[in-house]
Amino acid sequence: MTLKSLDELVQSDRVHRSVYTDERIFDLEMDEMFEKTWVYCGHESQVKEPGDYYTMRIGRQPMVMVRDKSLAIHVLYNRCPHRGVELCGNQSGNTGNAFVCSYHAWSFNLDGKVRAIPLMKGYDGTAFANSDYSSNMVPAEQVDSYRGFVFAKLSKGGPSLLDFLGEAKVAFDDMCDRSPVGEVEVVPVCHRVVQHSNWKFFMENQLDALHPSVTHQSTGVSARKVETRLKATHGSAPLHYHYLSTFASSFDQWDSVQTVNFPHGHGILKAYMGLRPTDPDTVEYESIMKKAYGEEKAEEYLSRSIHHVLIYPYLSVQSPLQQLRCLRPLAANKTLSEIWHFRLKGAPEAIYRRSLWYYNLVNSPATMINADDLENWTKGQWGLESKGGEWVSFHRNHGGDTLKDGVLYSNNGTSEVVMRNQFDAWKSYMQHSFYASK
Amino acid sequence: MSNEVFKENLGQGVVIEAIQSMTGAESIAPDHMGRGSVPSKGYLPTPKVVDHALLVEVQNFLYLQAALLDAKNWSAYIDLFTPDGVYWMPSTPEQTDWTSQPSIFAEDPLIMEIRMSRITHPNAWSQAPMWGTNHLVGNVMIEDSSPNHLEVYSRFQMMELRRDDVRHFGGTYRHSLVRVGGQLKIKLQRVDMVNAQAAYDYVIQAWV
């Protein structure tokens, strides 16, 4: 594909349907984006002890994140250098002191260096023994973490992790700062849901403020009915009814919610989530926070107006509720999402339980929200595979956004600046210029 | 190699002795534990011999509950629960508490009402395609019984059709039943689904 055709495919206010459907473009995305940039692996607390491992895909590559005896974390290709067999056949576990291949028992230390090969003398005098043929597991080119969240990069050079994240690092700051000790710990349950759609549908949807009151109407109004009744009979309703009923807010309300669009396709959907009621649990939690950080800092941390933060092209972080969804694209029309929940270390149990309601109602595989999103994306994928039209329109409020210090702010929450900003980043990746400019 | 040499070679095999020798993998890494976390052994019921009429009453109750799901009679389904009853599908068999750990479902009748109302809403978009389920419930064992309280174990198998795709789910029900005005009601239904932590192809829209 030439740059010219890229310019034709992705224009400032519309994109060609093939960027969602063409397997060749999907392969290019894997080459140029997922297998080149920083990709989220997992949280440090997923591999607490030496030998603990967690496997995931970075682009099309099977990887394993493992903690060694010195407690360092490595991210390695989950592949035996002998005949290519994957070394870990589980999603997670503990492999003891070594990885051992199930085929011919080649074994490797936890840093991926070869430990033993059976009947080693069989290699005497062969090219294998005399050449630089590696008998080690291959590591990711770069591994780094930010506030406990581990990322790996399968290419050399390019921006550092912090440069890649830019201002979007607030995803992890907002999550961790809400703990009085500044740390979170993973809840060891990972829900996995397969989306029958291109990964871009999910990324666009996350900051799409026009869809909730349409797509989630059925759940929003149903929750509002019960919430209203509880308020009438009991004077108040627990926060989890509010989690669901806000989805039925009016177009105007959603239009007043601002999006913040960063370089590299990252972004924030703002909106105060009503997490500061004056019940005894919240009062206790806020006093713990003030003790830990002082009045001013605690107020700053607790009053951040964030619905969620997007790290393009694969992560949606709902930091105020400590949940995270990570995409692992499988094909142009198939995407695996991994859904995680975290605990605020040092915060009262009641605060965890409050966010757990959101995880159960919105993010579990029995979600009352994503059921309708997934339906949209599946039908969206089918529609874009058709010849009924060539273009996807992102004209809404085109030219009506505010650029300040390289950040695009929507003047209307429902502006399609979100998608335009993501496709700017997409084009940069696909043109290699993202790396050349660094 | 001439035919004669080849024949001779074939006659000179070594017999591989498995007895008393260390396996290849053991000799390389005797301490290896490649399986990682060993899956839970699951829950073993302790059935009690009860009056046959009671067993039949409980069986009918479970079969009717499943039939209400398949008939999409959501309202009557929710009415089987006590006002403080809970429908709980944990994420893993090890979980012991529906309030402190992530669940697939953790719903009281008020949340169930929201789910019912959502599914039956004319603009529940995900409900537009053809959708239906078929439940089979069996292996019913009463584990504990007193005049007003029963602990019941059973197994279920559910086939679901959505659009043109069929999915299968299966697992264990554990019902804590109470008797209210002579009628059995569900105080807690725990559903340990074998597929609970497998990747979901689409999501689950109604109780299993």
mmCIF file of C-alpha atoms in Angstrom, chain B residues 59-191:
data_model
loop_
_atom_site.group_PDB
_atom_site.id
_atom_site.type_symbol
_atom_site.label_atom_id
_atom_site.label_comp_id
_atom_site.label_asym_id
_atom_site.label_seq_id
_atom_site.Cartn_x
_atom_site.Cartn_y
_atom_site.Cartn_z
ATOM 1 C CA GLN B 59 -37.464 -31.834 41.429
ATOM 2 C CA ASN B 60 -40.655 -30.293 40.114
ATOM 3 C CA PHE B 61 -39.614 -26.946 41.537
ATOM 4 C CA LEU B 62 -36.242 -27.066 39.727
ATOM 5 C CA TYR B 63 -37.752 -28.290 36.470
ATOM 6 C CA LEU B 64 -40.379 -25.563 36.593
ATOM 7 C CA GLN B 65 -37.738 -22.913 37.240
ATOM 8 C CA ALA B 66 -35.842 -24.058 34.136
ATOM 9 C CA ALA B 67 -39.055 -24.158 32.108
ATOM 10 C CA LEU B 68 -39.836 -20.553 33.086
ATOM 11 C CA LEU B 69 -36.466 -19.482 31.651
ATOM 12 C CA ASP B 70 -36.995 -21.362 28.407
ATOM 13 C CA ALA B 71 -40.530 -19.928 28.143
ATOM 14 C CA LYS B 72 -39.170 -16.420 28.854
ATOM 15 C CA ASN B 73 -41.624 -16.059 31.686
ATOM 16 C CA TRP B 74 -39.275 -13.702 33.503
ATOM 17 C CA SER B 75 -41.731 -12.320 36.001
ATOM 18 C CA ALA B 76 -42.753 -15.736 37.343
ATOM 19 C CA TYR B 77 -39.068 -16.680 37.409
ATOM 20 C CA ILE B 78 -38.185 -13.717 39.632
ATOM 21 C CA ASP B 79 -41.169 -14.527 41.870
ATOM 22 C CA LEU B 80 -39.483 -17.823 42.777
ATOM 23 C CA PHE B 81 -36.960 -15.829 44.833
ATOM 24 C CA THR B 82 -37.585 -14.397 48.300
ATOM 25 C CA PRO B 83 -37.455 -10.556 48.439
ATOM 26 C CA ASP B 84 -33.916 -10.853 49.851
ATOM 27 C CA GLY B 85 -33.032 -13.800 47.619
ATOM 28 C CA VAL B 86 -29.928 -13.844 45.429
ATOM 29 C CA TYR B 87 -29.094 -15.369 42.071
ATOM 30 C CA TRP B 88 -25.335 -15.821 42.061
ATOM 31 C CA MET B 89 -22.988 -17.135 39.403
ATOM 32 C CA PRO B 90 -19.434 -16.884 40.773
ATOM 33 C CA SER B 91 -16.479 -16.479 38.446
ATOM 34 C CA THR B 92 -14.622 -19.438 39.954
ATOM 35 C CA PRO B 93 -15.651 -22.445 42.076
ATOM 36 C CA GLU B 94 -13.367 -21.250 44.905
ATOM 37 C CA GLN B 95 -15.428 -18.138 45.550
ATOM 38 C CA THR B 96 -17.447 -18.181 48.744
ATOM 39 C CA ASP B 97 -19.077 -14.752 48.874
ATOM 40 C CA TRP B 98 -21.169 -12.930 46.296
ATOM 41 C CA THR B 99 -20.533 -9.437 47.724
ATOM 42 C CA SER B 100 -16.734 -9.293 47.800
ATOM 43 C CA GLN B 101 -15.520 -10.972 44.625
ATOM 44 C CA PRO B 102 -16.260 -10.489 40.925
ATOM 45 C CA SER B 103 -19.208 -12.541 39.739
ATOM 46 C CA ILE B 104 -20.758 -13.293 36.372
ATOM 47 C CA PHE B 105 -24.171 -12.633 37.988
ATOM 48 C CA ALA B 106 -24.867 -11.308 41.514
ATOM 49 C CA GLU B 107 -28.479 -10.178 41.523
ATOM 50 C CA ASP B 108 -31.274 -9.633 44.005
ATOM 51 C CA PRO B 109 -34.889 -9.332 42.798
ATOM 52 C CA LEU B 110 -34.491 -5.565 42.191
ATOM 53 C CA ILE B 111 -31.530 -6.051 39.857
ATOM 54 C CA MET B 112 -33.361 -8.989 38.308
ATOM 55 C CA GLU B 113 -36.283 -6.643 37.660
ATOM 56 C CA ILE B 114 -33.949 -4.308 35.748
ATOM 57 C CA ARG B 115 -32.679 -7.230 33.680
ATOM 58 C CA MET B 116 -36.221 -8.401 32.927
ATOM 59 C CA SER B 117 -37.384 -4.915 32.073
ATOM 60 C CA ARG B 118 -34.354 -4.439 29.793
ATOM 61 C CA ILE B 119 -34.877 -7.704 27.929
ATOM 62 C CA THR B 120 -38.555 -6.961 27.351
ATOM 63 C CA HIS B 121 -38.018 -3.320 26.328
ATOM 64 C CA PRO B 122 -39.023 -2.757 22.678
ATOM 65 C CA ASN B 123 -35.601 -1.180 22.011
ATOM 66 C CA ALA B 124 -33.478 -3.908 23.551
ATOM 67 C CA TRP B 125 -31.462 -4.123 20.349
ATOM 68 C CA SER B 126 -29.634 -7.300 21.310
ATOM 69 C CA GLN B 127 -32.996 -9.030 21.669
ATOM 70 C CA ALA B 128 -33.975 -8.442 18.043
ATOM 71 C CA PRO B 129 -32.389 -11.618 16.653
ATOM 72 C CA MET B 130 -34.030 -14.984 17.168
ATOM 73 C CA TRP B 131 -32.994 -16.179 20.603
ATOM 74 C CA GLY B 132 -33.924 -19.086 22.802
ATOM 75 C CA THR B 133 -32.623 -21.603 25.297
ATOM 76 C CA ASN B 134 -33.216 -25.197 26.315
ATOM 77 C CA HIS B 135 -32.372 -26.335 29.831
ATOM 78 C CA LEU B 136 -32.023 -29.862 31.139
ATOM 79 C CA VAL B 137 -31.770 -30.270 34.910
ATOM 80 C CA GLY B 138 -30.823 -33.548 36.558
ATOM 81 C CA ASN B 139 -28.771 -35.368 39.208
ATOM 82 C CA VAL B 140 -31.012 -33.785 41.851
ATOM 83 C CA MET B 141 -29.837 -34.535 45.402
ATOM 84 C CA ILE B 142 -31.156 -33.094 48.625
ATOM 85 C CA GLU B 143 -28.222 -32.414 50.915
ATOM 86 C CA ASP B 144 -30.014 -30.986 53.908
ATOM 87 C CA SER B 145 -33.625 -30.649 54.887
ATOM 88 C CA SER B 146 -35.643 -29.274 57.740
ATOM 89 C CA PRO B 147 -39.321 -28.290 57.681
ATOM 90 C CA ASN B 148 -38.557 -24.772 56.425
ATOM 91 C CA HIS B 149 -35.162 -25.090 54.798
ATOM 92 C CA LEU B 150 -33.604 -27.222 52.053
ATOM 93 C CA GLU B 151 -30.168 -27.427 50.451
ATOM 94 C CA VAL B 152 -30.406 -28.904 46.973
ATOM 95 C CA TYR B 153 -27.705 -29.922 44.504
ATOM 96 C CA SER B 154 -28.358 -30.457 40.799
ATOM 97 C CA ARG B 155 -26.618 -30.312 37.426
ATOM 98 C CA PHE B 156 -27.758 -28.398 34.375
ATOM 99 C CA GLN B 157 -27.047 -28.382 30.684
ATOM 100 C CA MET B 158 -28.193 -25.437 28.598
ATOM 101 C CA MET B 159 -28.230 -25.056 24.848
ATOM 102 C CA GLU B 160 -28.689 -21.538 23.537
ATOM 103 C CA LEU B 161 -29.571 -20.440 20.039
ATOM 104 C CA ARG B 162 -28.931 -16.853 18.989
ATOM 105 C CA ARG B 163 -29.256 -15.852 15.350
ATOM 106 C CA ASP B 164 -27.854 -18.977 13.726
ATOM 107 C CA ASP B 165 -25.301 -19.825 16.403
ATOM 108 C CA VAL B 166 -25.587 -22.502 19.071
ATOM 109 C CA ARG B 167 -23.695 -22.329 22.358
ATOM 110 C CA HIS B 168 -23.527 -24.844 25.199
ATOM 111 C CA PHE B 169 -23.272 -24.094 28.887
ATOM 112 C CA GLY B 170 -23.281 -26.530 31.769
ATOM 113 C CA GLY B 171 -22.613 -26.746 35.453
ATOM 114 C CA THR B 172 -23.987 -27.087 38.944
ATOM 115 C CA TYR B 173 -26.933 -25.478 40.676
ATOM 116 C CA ARG B 174 -26.990 -25.265 44.454
ATOM 117 C CA HIS B 175 -30.306 -23.987 45.762
ATOM 118 C CA SER B 176 -30.923 -22.824 49.318
ATOM 119 C CA LEU B 177 -34.697 -23.078 49.538
ATOM 120 C CA VAL B 178 -37.063 -21.868 52.226
ATOM 121 C CA ARG B 179 -40.756 -22.531 52.690
ATOM 122 C CA VAL B 180 -42.904 -19.412 52.746
ATOM 123 C CA GLY B 181 -46.622 -19.960 53.297
ATOM 124 C CA GLY B 182 -46.198 -23.563 52.189
ATOM 125 C CA GLN B 183 -44.456 -22.560 48.940
ATOM 126 C CA LEU B 184 -40.788 -23.207 48.194
ATOM 127 C CA LYS B 185 -38.793 -20.015 47.536
ATOM 128 C CA ILE B 186 -35.158 -19.436 46.618
ATOM 129 C CA LYS B 187 -33.018 -17.732 49.233
ATOM 130 C CA LEU B 188 -29.817 -18.312 47.286
ATOM 131 C CA GLN B 189 -29.168 -19.999 43.975
ATOM 132 C CA ARG B 190 -25.498 -20.582 43.341
ATOM 133 C CA VAL B 191 -24.618 -21.444 39.738
#
